[in-house]
Amino acid sequence: MGLRESRVDLRARFSLDIYKENWLALEPRVRDALDPALRRLVRDWAPLVWLAPGEQFLPLGVTEFLDNVQSDQYYLRTRIDIESLLQNRSSFLYGRRPAGAVPVYALVKNCISKDMRLRAARNMPMLKTSVERNVFTLIQDPGFLAQRQTNSVSDLRAQILSQEQIRQAATLPRFEKVREESGCQKVHFHVTYWMFYPFSEGKTICVLDLGFFGSWPIPTIGGVCIGTLKEYGSHIGDWEHMSLYFKDNEYPLAMYVSAHDVGAFYQYDPRNGTFIYESQETRKGLFQKPTFPEKVYTAGDSHPILFSARGSHGLWTAPGKHKFVRVPRLYDESGFGTAWPTWKRLELLLEEDNEPLPGWMTFKGKWGNPRSNCHPLARLGFNICEFVDGPTGIPMKKFNFRC
């Protein structure tokens, strides 16, 4: 797509009035295209995301973000300069408290063709629509969300022990109850939960000013920087995601969790209600190889518990300090700050031929400003800038699972 074409396309596609009218009209069609069992699984297994203690840059809905940017060739550029926006704590860059207010975009790829679904529907007996409220919905207990804020892994384990006691008190496992009431229905799909933040905060590193050659990163000595602390890598717009893969069961077979340019695959163990680490991948970069925890616990017996890193928002599967780049050493910090039950406001998007998608899902440019305040080495291809390019959007990301 050429720059001239992209500018025209952006102006056409990002008229918010058109976007809002079209998508409000299209949303019921998307819901109708997804069978109730699939919609229920997408909702029941949506993650519980803990924002980090002290997080300043909260998530935001796409429509509100688009109200504050303008198309500039291949970028969505803020209408006001970044420095002014950062100085104004009420600006859109600081987002909103998310629970029930900020949408999460659930992109569903159904692996069963429409024809097969129609044939199955014709042969299927009438299903009961009422699903008994199970005893495992701990997350709806206000006491769970209002728990003491801490980074302690032992507190997380204590929550899991409480869930285990309730699980043992039940007469039937949760999934057997669901099958008894809703009947046995084949499902085969994967879903990616996309979360959007208007700003991603870069990392502060120790640098030594070499004049014409710019500032160069140097290691700290005993935790003390003998040079200058400088922040690099901030950007407007930030897409984060995790994915689940379902086949023939009321629980997922696998999960993928993304953090920066790496991600981890987990398999679900229905016997103890946890996800078990299987492998990881580095999508790009030579120095990114973090250590992912062996287990991921669930809340309410189904919602994976994830932790959003402070400032950068990469998703981690445990609280604490995570080294994700070896040279220079870069860390993420996460913990029990603000709870974000993502299922409180899900917007379903269906990845299927002839199914409607909102206009912003067709945009293939950058969701933010172009890079600025760069190191001299940027001319040689090194992405060392105070502000880097905004990220590409959902259509430019590959699926983590295949049918």
mmCIF file with all atom_site columns, C-alpha atoms in Angstrom, residues 104-193:
data_model
loop_
_atom_site.group_PDB
_atom_site.id
_atom_site.type_symbol
_atom_site.label_atom_id
_atom_site.label_alt_id
_atom_site.label_comp_id
_atom_site.label_asym_id
_atom_site.label_entity_id
_atom_site.label_seq_id
_atom_site.pdbx_PDB_ins_code
_atom_site.Cartn_x
_atom_site.Cartn_y
_atom_site.Cartn_z
_atom_site.occupancy
_atom_site.B_iso_or_equiv
_atom_site.pdbx_formal_charge
_atom_site.auth_seq_id
_atom_site.auth_comp_id
_atom_site.auth_asym_id
_atom_site.auth_atom_id
_atom_site.pdbx_PDB_model_num
ATOM 1  C CA . VAL A 1 104 ? -11.266 -6.343  25.171 1.00 0.00 ? 104 VAL A CA 1
ATOM 2  C CA . TYR A 1 105 ? -11.414 -7.474  21.544 1.00 0.00 ? 105 TYR A CA 1
ATOM 3  C CA . ALA A 1 106 ? -11.871 -11.237 21.218 1.00 0.00 ? 106 ALA A CA 1
ATOM 4  C CA . LEU A 1 107 ? -10.931 -12.329 17.689 1.00 0.00 ? 107 LEU A CA 1
ATOM 5  C CA . VAL A 1 108 ? -12.428 -15.779 17.047 1.00 0.00 ? 108 VAL A CA 1
ATOM 6  C CA . LYS A 1 109 ? -11.376 -18.171 14.294 1.00 0.00 ? 109 LYS A CA 1
ATOM 7  C CA . ASN A 1 110 ? -13.897 -21.002 14.002 1.00 0.00 ? 110 ASN A CA 1
ATOM 8  C CA . CYS A 1 111 ? -12.230 -24.128 12.598 1.00 0.00 ? 111 CYS A CA 1
ATOM 9  C CA . ILE A 1 112 ? -15.566 -25.780 11.767 1.00 0.00 ? 112 ILE A CA 1
ATOM 10 C CA . SER A 1 113 ? -16.910 -24.653 8.409  1.00 0.00 ? 113 SER A CA 1
ATOM 11 C CA . LYS A 1 114 ? -20.295 -22.982 8.101  1.00 0.00 ? 114 LYS A CA 1
ATOM 12 C CA . ASP A 1 115 ? -21.701 -25.951 6.175  1.00 0.00 ? 115 ASP A CA 1
ATOM 13 C CA . MET A 1 116 ? -20.648 -28.390 8.878  1.00 0.00 ? 116 MET A CA 1
ATOM 14 C CA . ARG A 1 117 ? -22.121 -26.160 11.578 1.00 0.00 ? 117 ARG A CA 1
ATOM 15 C CA . LEU A 1 118 ? -25.446 -25.934 9.741  1.00 0.00 ? 118 LEU A CA 1
ATOM 16 C CA . ARG A 1 119 ? -25.599 -29.716 9.280  1.00 0.00 ? 119 ARG A CA 1
ATOM 17 C CA . ALA A 1 120 ? -24.798 -30.252 12.943 1.00 0.00 ? 120 ALA A CA 1
ATOM 18 C CA . ALA A 1 121 ? -27.468 -27.745 13.991 1.00 0.00 ? 121 ALA A CA 1
ATOM 19 C CA . ARG A 1 122 ? -30.141 -29.553 11.959 1.00 0.00 ? 122 ARG A CA 1
ATOM 20 C CA . ASN A 1 123 ? -29.288 -32.881 13.603 1.00 0.00 ? 123 ASN A CA 1
ATOM 21 C CA . MET A 1 124 ? -28.872 -31.551 17.146 1.00 0.00 ? 124 MET A CA 1
ATOM 22 C CA . PRO A 1 125 ? -31.597 -32.051 19.777 1.00 0.00 ? 125 PRO A CA 1
ATOM 23 C CA . MET A 1 126 ? -32.980 -29.028 21.619 1.00 0.00 ? 126 MET A CA 1
ATOM 24 C CA . LEU A 1 127 ? -30.496 -27.835 24.232 1.00 0.00 ? 127 LEU A CA 1
ATOM 25 C CA . LYS A 1 128 ? -31.322 -26.385 27.588 1.00 0.00 ? 128 LYS A CA 1
ATOM 26 C CA . THR A 1 129 ? -30.426 -22.700 27.660 1.00 0.00 ? 129 THR A CA 1
ATOM 27 C CA . SER A 1 130 ? -30.149 -22.232 31.393 1.00 0.00 ? 130 SER A CA 1
ATOM 28 C CA . VAL A 1 131 ? -26.742 -23.020 32.834 1.00 0.00 ? 131 VAL A CA 1
ATOM 29 C CA . GLU A 1 132 ? -26.538 -23.562 36.557 1.00 0.00 ? 132 GLU A CA 1
ATOM 30 C CA . ARG A 1 133 ? -24.376 -21.018 38.322 1.00 0.00 ? 133 ARG A CA 1
ATOM 31 C CA . ASN A 1 134 ? -21.401 -23.046 39.490 1.00 0.00 ? 134 ASN A CA 1
ATOM 32 C CA . VAL A 1 135 ? -19.712 -22.709 42.851 1.00 0.00 ? 135 VAL A CA 1
ATOM 33 C CA . PHE A 1 136 ? -16.336 -21.804 41.390 1.00 0.00 ? 136 PHE A CA 1
ATOM 34 C CA . THR A 1 137 ? -17.010 -18.186 40.380 1.00 0.00 ? 137 THR A CA 1
ATOM 35 C CA . LEU A 1 138 ? -14.645 -16.840 43.019 1.00 0.00 ? 138 LEU A CA 1
ATOM 36 C CA . ILE A 1 139 ? -13.815 -13.886 40.869 1.00 0.00 ? 139 ILE A CA 1
ATOM 37 C CA . GLN A 1 140 ? -17.304 -12.457 41.411 1.00 0.00 ? 140 GLN A CA 1
ATOM 38 C CA . ASP A 1 141 ? -16.635 -12.328 45.138 1.00 0.00 ? 141 ASP A CA 1
ATOM 39 C CA . PRO A 1 142 ? -15.779 -8.678  45.970 1.00 0.00 ? 142 PRO A CA 1
ATOM 40 C CA . GLY A 1 143 ? -13.333 -9.978  48.533 1.00 0.00 ? 143 GLY A CA 1
ATOM 41 C CA . PHE A 1 144 ? -11.214 -11.529 45.788 1.00 0.00 ? 144 PHE A CA 1
ATOM 42 C CA . LEU A 1 145 ? -10.871 -8.307  43.820 1.00 0.00 ? 145 LEU A CA 1
ATOM 43 C CA . ALA A 1 146 ? -10.296 -6.225  46.945 1.00 0.00 ? 146 ALA A CA 1
ATOM 44 C CA . GLN A 1 147 ? -7.592  -8.442  48.347 1.00 0.00 ? 147 GLN A CA 1
ATOM 45 C CA . ARG A 1 148 ? -4.370  -6.982  49.743 1.00 0.00 ? 148 ARG A CA 1
ATOM 46 C CA . GLN A 1 149 ? -2.179  -5.694  46.942 1.00 0.00 ? 149 GLN A CA 1
ATOM 47 C CA . THR A 1 150 ? 1.135   -7.519  46.973 1.00 0.00 ? 150 THR A CA 1
ATOM 48 C CA . ASN A 1 151 ? 3.721   -9.027  44.667 1.00 0.00 ? 151 ASN A CA 1
ATOM 49 C CA . SER A 1 152 ? 3.985   -12.199 46.723 1.00 0.00 ? 152 SER A CA 1
ATOM 50 C CA . VAL A 1 153 ? 3.672   -15.458 44.814 1.00 0.00 ? 153 VAL A CA 1
ATOM 51 C CA . SER A 1 154 ? 2.635   -17.142 48.076 1.00 0.00 ? 154 SER A CA 1
ATOM 52 C CA . ASP A 1 155 ? -0.533  -15.031 48.122 1.00 0.00 ? 155 ASP A CA 1
ATOM 53 C CA . LEU A 1 156 ? -1.370  -16.282 44.645 1.00 0.00 ? 156 LEU A CA 1
ATOM 54 C CA . ARG A 1 157 ? -0.874  -19.850 45.840 1.00 0.00 ? 157 ARG A CA 1
ATOM 55 C CA . ALA A 1 158 ? -3.138  -19.161 48.810 1.00 0.00 ? 158 ALA A CA 1
ATOM 56 C CA . GLN A 1 159 ? -5.875  -18.102 46.404 1.00 0.00 ? 159 GLN A CA 1
ATOM 57 C CA . ILE A 1 160 ? -5.415  -21.322 44.479 1.00 0.00 ? 160 ILE A CA 1
ATOM 58 C CA . LEU A 1 161 ? -5.625  -23.390 47.677 1.00 0.00 ? 161 LEU A CA 1
ATOM 59 C CA . SER A 1 162 ? -8.941  -21.712 48.457 1.00 0.00 ? 162 SER A CA 1
ATOM 60 C CA . GLN A 1 163 ? -10.180 -22.622 44.999 1.00 0.00 ? 163 GLN A CA 1
ATOM 61 C CA . GLU A 1 164 ? -9.003  -26.195 45.534 1.00 0.00 ? 164 GLU A CA 1
ATOM 62 C CA . GLN A 1 165 ? -10.998 -26.508 48.766 1.00 0.00 ? 165 GLN A CA 1
ATOM 63 C CA . ILE A 1 166 ? -14.163 -25.350 47.018 1.00 0.00 ? 166 ILE A CA 1
ATOM 64 C CA . ARG A 1 167 ? -13.457 -27.692 44.118 1.00 0.00 ? 167 ARG A CA 1
ATOM 65 C CA . GLN A 1 168 ? -13.188 -30.663 46.481 1.00 0.00 ? 168 GLN A CA 1
ATOM 66 C CA . ALA A 1 169 ? -16.475 -29.730 48.149 1.00 0.00 ? 169 ALA A CA 1
ATOM 67 C CA . ALA A 1 170 ? -18.378 -29.959 44.872 1.00 0.00 ? 170 ALA A CA 1
ATOM 68 C CA . THR A 1 171 ? -20.088 -33.189 43.902 1.00 0.00 ? 171 THR A CA 1
ATOM 69 C CA . LEU A 1 172 ? -19.170 -32.945 40.222 1.00 0.00 ? 172 LEU A CA 1
ATOM 70 C CA . PRO A 1 173 ? -16.392 -31.183 38.320 1.00 0.00 ? 173 PRO A CA 1
ATOM 71 C CA . ARG A 1 174 ? -17.510 -27.938 36.719 1.00 0.00 ? 174 ARG A CA 1
ATOM 72 C CA . PHE A 1 175 ? -17.139 -29.158 33.150 1.00 0.00 ? 175 PHE A CA 1
ATOM 73 C CA . GLU A 1 176 ? -19.200 -32.299 33.775 1.00 0.00 ? 176 GLU A CA 1
ATOM 74 C CA . LYS A 1 177 ? -22.013 -30.096 35.090 1.00 0.00 ? 177 LYS A CA 1
ATOM 75 C CA . VAL A 1 178 ? -21.902 -27.952 31.979 1.00 0.00 ? 178 VAL A CA 1
ATOM 76 C CA . ARG A 1 179 ? -21.980 -30.988 29.702 1.00 0.00 ? 179 ARG A CA 1
ATOM 77 C CA . GLU A 1 180 ? -24.951 -32.458 31.561 1.00 0.00 ? 180 GLU A CA 1
ATOM 78 C CA . GLU A 1 181 ? -26.952 -29.270 31.152 1.00 0.00 ? 181 GLU A CA 1
ATOM 79 C CA . SER A 1 182 ? -25.947 -28.116 27.694 1.00 0.00 ? 182 SER A CA 1
ATOM 80 C CA . GLY A 1 183 ? -25.407 -31.438 25.992 1.00 0.00 ? 183 GLY A CA 1
ATOM 81 C CA . CYS A 1 184 ? -22.286 -32.604 24.161 1.00 0.00 ? 184 CYS A CA 1
ATOM 82 C CA . GLN A 1 185 ? -21.492 -30.173 21.382 1.00 0.00 ? 185 GLN A CA 1
ATOM 83 C CA . LYS A 1 186 ? -18.353 -30.267 19.276 1.00 0.00 ? 186 LYS A CA 1
ATOM 84 C CA . VAL A 1 187 ? -16.281 -27.102 19.245 1.00 0.00 ? 187 VAL A CA 1
ATOM 85 C CA . HIS A 1 188 ? -13.055 -26.377 17.402 1.00 0.00 ? 188 HIS A CA 1
ATOM 86 C CA . PHE A 1 189 ? -11.750 -22.817 17.384 1.00 0.00 ? 189 PHE A CA 1
ATOM 87 C CA . HIS A 1 190 ? -9.080  -20.487 18.678 1.00 0.00 ? 190 HIS A CA 1
ATOM 88 C CA . VAL A 1 191 ? -9.580  -17.036 20.154 1.00 0.00 ? 191 VAL A CA 1
ATOM 89 C CA . THR A 1 192 ? -7.156  -14.179 20.709 1.00 0.00 ? 192 THR A CA 1
ATOM 90 C CA . TYR A 1 193 ? -7.936  -11.608 23.386 1.00 0.00 ? 193 TYR A CA 1
#
